[in-house]
Amino acid sequence: MVFWNLIEPAVTHKMVRITSAKTASASISTVHHPTTKLRPIDEFLLFLMYLSVGFPPRDLAERFSIHRTTASRIISTWTHFLYCLLGSQRLWIPPEVVRAHLPVEFAAFSDTQVILDCTEIICQSPSSLLLQSEVFSTYKSHTTFKALIGMAPHGAVTFVSGLYAGSMSDREIFKQSGIVKLLKPGMAIMVDKGFVVDNLAPCKVYRPAFLSKKQQMSREDVRQTQSIARLRVHVERCIRRVKENKLFDKEIPLSICGNIDELFSVACFLVNYQNGPLVKAWATQQ
């Protein structure tokens, strides 16, 4: 209800209703009178049940006593509305604010601005063999969409890229996502081994050390790798909150691929409005 109170004024004045469920750009209506018999708060509940619980439109239509196409239009409308509304809020946090909220665990890496990692969601295989090869992920052994998510050390989502084909490497997504433009020389990023981006990032890169041609790592490299691994796990916890939405538990059907980019972004934005920090100990530090 706290979140609803935040967005309710915008629902009345800024919502653009989609009158065709197939595509957001096909036909829209800016008339503000209700086009369904559901109240706006019930439409919002329907959307959250679709995203968080994973109920299909046919099931939701039965539960809310509306037509299936009406349920699909409500989902498309709220997806686009929340994407525009929450996406208009600044996610990227200035370095001085990040340092002011830095958890004590990051004392040895106090210049860390963002922790980055890629995540994948499974999608239905397209019939085209060319498209299959583009979205096939060797890591998941399935066709997937892939996105880059950035988290500030204290747990807030500060960067969300668009969805890319599952075959793209972490380095290429890092290059194309736009994160490079936000990074400055005084900052540092923390990444996994797959992000070989030292020549792309204009700042310091904290990454687990490679063994390379050495027989074994030095003591200093081992300690730093262990420290980075302990801190990097927090971005995986953040991504887990995003993927706790049951919509992403199953194959994303090709029929909603036109909306999936906005849906995934909304799921990431909503993480910042959830109660409680990623680590319980941080609640007493803030």
Coordinates of C-alpha atoms in Angstrom, one line a residue, residues 71-242:
A71 CA -6.3 -9.1 -18.9
S72 CA -3.5 -9.0 -21.6
R73 CA -4.2 -5.3 -22.2
I74 CA -4.0 -4.5 -18.5
I75 CA -0.7 -6.3 -18.3
S76 CA 0.7 -4.5 -21.3
T77 CA -0.6 -1.1 -20.0
W78 CA 0.9 -1.5 -16.5
T79 CA 4.2 -2.9 -17.9
H80 CA 4.7 0.2 -20.0
F81 CA 3.4 2.5 -17.3
L82 CA 5.7 1.2 -14.6
Y83 CA 8.7 1.0 -17.0
C84 CA 8.3 4.7 -17.9
L85 CA 7.4 5.9 -14.3
L86 CA 10.1 3.9 -12.4
G87 CA 12.6 4.2 -15.2
S88 CA 12.3 8.0 -15.1
Q89 CA 13.8 7.9 -11.5
R90 CA 17.6 8.2 -11.4
L91 CA 19.1 4.8 -10.6
W92 CA 22.8 5.8 -10.8
I93 CA 24.0 7.1 -7.4
P94 CA 26.7 9.7 -7.1
P95 CA 30.1 8.4 -5.8
E96 CA 29.9 10.5 -2.6
V97 CA 26.5 9.0 -1.7
V98 CA 27.7 5.5 -2.4
R99 CA 30.7 6.1 0.0
A100 CA 28.4 7.6 2.6
H101 CA 26.4 4.3 2.7
L102 CA 29.3 2.0 2.3
P103 CA 29.0 -1.2 4.5
V104 CA 32.0 -1.9 6.7
E105 CA 32.7 -5.2 4.7
F106 CA 33.8 -3.0 1.8
A107 CA 36.4 -1.1 3.8
A108 CA 39.2 -2.6 1.8
F109 CA 37.5 -1.7 -1.5
S110 CA 36.1 1.7 -0.5
D111 CA 36.2 3.2 -4.0
T112 CA 33.8 0.5 -5.4
Q113 CA 31.0 2.3 -7.2
V114 CA 29.1 -0.7 -8.6
I115 CA 29.1 -4.5 -8.5
L116 CA 28.3 -5.9 -11.9
D117 CA 27.0 -9.3 -13.1
C118 CA 25.1 -10.8 -16.0
T119 CA 22.0 -12.9 -15.6
E120 CA 20.0 -15.0 -18.1
I121 CA 16.3 -15.9 -18.4
I122 CA 15.2 -18.8 -20.5
C123 CA 13.1 -18.1 -23.6
Q124 CA 11.2 -20.3 -26.1
S125 CA 13.3 -21.5 -29.0
P126 CA 12.5 -19.6 -32.3
S127 CA 11.8 -21.7 -35.4
S128 CA 14.5 -19.9 -37.3
L129 CA 17.8 -21.7 -37.0
L130 CA 19.7 -18.4 -37.4
L131 CA 17.8 -16.9 -34.5
Q132 CA 18.3 -20.0 -32.4
S133 CA 22.0 -19.7 -32.9
E134 CA 21.9 -16.1 -31.8
V135 CA 20.0 -16.6 -28.6
F136 CA 21.5 -20.0 -27.6
S137 CA 23.5 -19.8 -24.4
T138 CA 26.3 -22.4 -24.0
Y139 CA 26.2 -21.7 -20.3
K140 CA 22.5 -22.6 -19.9
S141 CA 22.4 -25.0 -22.8
H142 CA 19.2 -23.3 -23.9
T143 CA 17.9 -20.2 -25.7
T144 CA 18.1 -17.2 -23.4
F145 CA 18.0 -13.5 -23.0
K146 CA 20.9 -11.9 -21.1
A147 CA 21.1 -8.7 -19.1
L148 CA 23.7 -6.8 -17.1
I149 CA 22.7 -5.7 -13.6
G150 CA 24.7 -3.3 -11.4
M151 CA 24.3 -3.0 -7.6
A152 CA 25.8 -0.4 -5.3
P153 CA 27.7 -1.9 -2.4
H154 CA 24.9 -1.2 0.1
G155 CA 22.4 -3.2 -2.0
A156 CA 20.5 -0.7 -4.3
V157 CA 20.1 -1.6 -8.0
T158 CA 21.8 1.3 -9.8
F159 CA 22.1 -0.1 -13.3
V160 CA 19.9 -2.3 -15.6
S161 CA 20.8 -2.9 -19.2
G162 CA 18.4 -4.0 -21.9
L163 CA 18.1 -7.7 -22.7
Y164 CA 20.6 -9.1 -25.2
A165 CA 20.9 -12.4 -27.1
G166 CA 22.1 -15.3 -24.9
S167 CA 25.1 -15.9 -27.1
M168 CA 26.7 -12.6 -26.3
S169 CA 29.7 -12.5 -24.0
D170 CA 29.8 -10.6 -20.7
R171 CA 32.5 -8.3 -22.2
E172 CA 30.4 -7.4 -25.3
I173 CA 27.3 -6.7 -23.2
F174 CA 29.4 -4.5 -20.9
K175 CA 30.6 -2.6 -24.0
Q176 CA 27.2 -2.1 -25.5
S177 CA 25.1 -1.6 -22.4
G178 CA 26.1 2.1 -21.8
I179 CA 27.7 1.5 -18.4
V180 CA 31.1 2.7 -19.6
K181 CA 29.7 6.2 -20.0
L182 CA 28.8 6.4 -16.4
L183 CA 32.2 5.3 -15.0
K184 CA 34.8 7.9 -14.1
P185 CA 38.6 7.5 -13.3
G186 CA 38.1 7.8 -9.5
M187 CA 35.7 4.9 -9.4
A188 CA 36.1 1.2 -9.2
I189 CA 33.9 -1.7 -10.3
M190 CA 33.7 -5.3 -9.0
V191 CA 33.1 -8.0 -11.5
D192 CA 33.4 -11.8 -12.1
K193 CA 36.2 -13.5 -14.0
G194 CA 34.2 -13.4 -17.3
F195 CA 34.4 -9.6 -17.4
V196 CA 37.8 -9.0 -19.1
V197 CA 37.1 -5.3 -19.4
D198 CA 40.3 -3.6 -18.2
N199 CA 40.8 -1.9 -21.5
L200 CA 37.1 -0.8 -21.8
A201 CA 36.5 0.5 -18.3
P202 CA 38.0 4.0 -17.6
C203 CA 38.4 3.1 -13.9
K204 CA 39.9 0.4 -11.6
V205 CA 38.5 -3.1 -12.0
Y206 CA 38.3 -5.5 -9.0
R207 CA 38.2 -9.1 -10.4
P208 CA 39.3 -12.5 -9.1
A209 CA 42.8 -13.2 -10.2
F210 CA 43.6 -15.6 -13.1
L211 CA 46.1 -18.4 -12.5
S212 CA 47.4 -17.8 -16.1
K213 CA 50.7 -19.7 -16.6
K214 CA 51.6 -19.7 -13.0
Q215 CA 51.7 -23.0 -11.1
Q216 CA 49.8 -21.5 -8.2
M217 CA 48.6 -18.1 -7.1
S218 CA 50.5 -15.9 -4.8
R219 CA 49.3 -15.5 -1.2
E220 CA 48.2 -11.9 -1.9
D221 CA 46.2 -13.0 -5.0
V222 CA 44.4 -15.7 -3.1
R223 CA 43.4 -13.4 -0.3
Q224 CA 42.1 -10.7 -2.7
T225 CA 40.2 -13.3 -4.7
Q226 CA 38.6 -14.7 -1.6
S227 CA 37.7 -11.1 -0.4
I228 CA 36.2 -10.2 -3.8
A229 CA 34.2 -13.5 -4.0
R230 CA 32.7 -12.8 -0.5
L231 CA 31.6 -9.3 -1.6
R232 CA 30.4 -10.3 -5.1
V233 CA 27.9 -12.7 -3.7
H234 CA 25.7 -9.7 -2.8
V235 CA 25.0 -8.9 -6.4
E236 CA 23.9 -12.6 -6.9
R237 CA 21.5 -12.1 -3.9
C238 CA 20.2 -9.0 -5.6
I239 CA 19.6 -10.9 -8.9
R240 CA 17.9 -13.6 -7.0
R241 CA 15.4 -11.1 -5.8
V242 CA 14.7 -10.2 -9.4

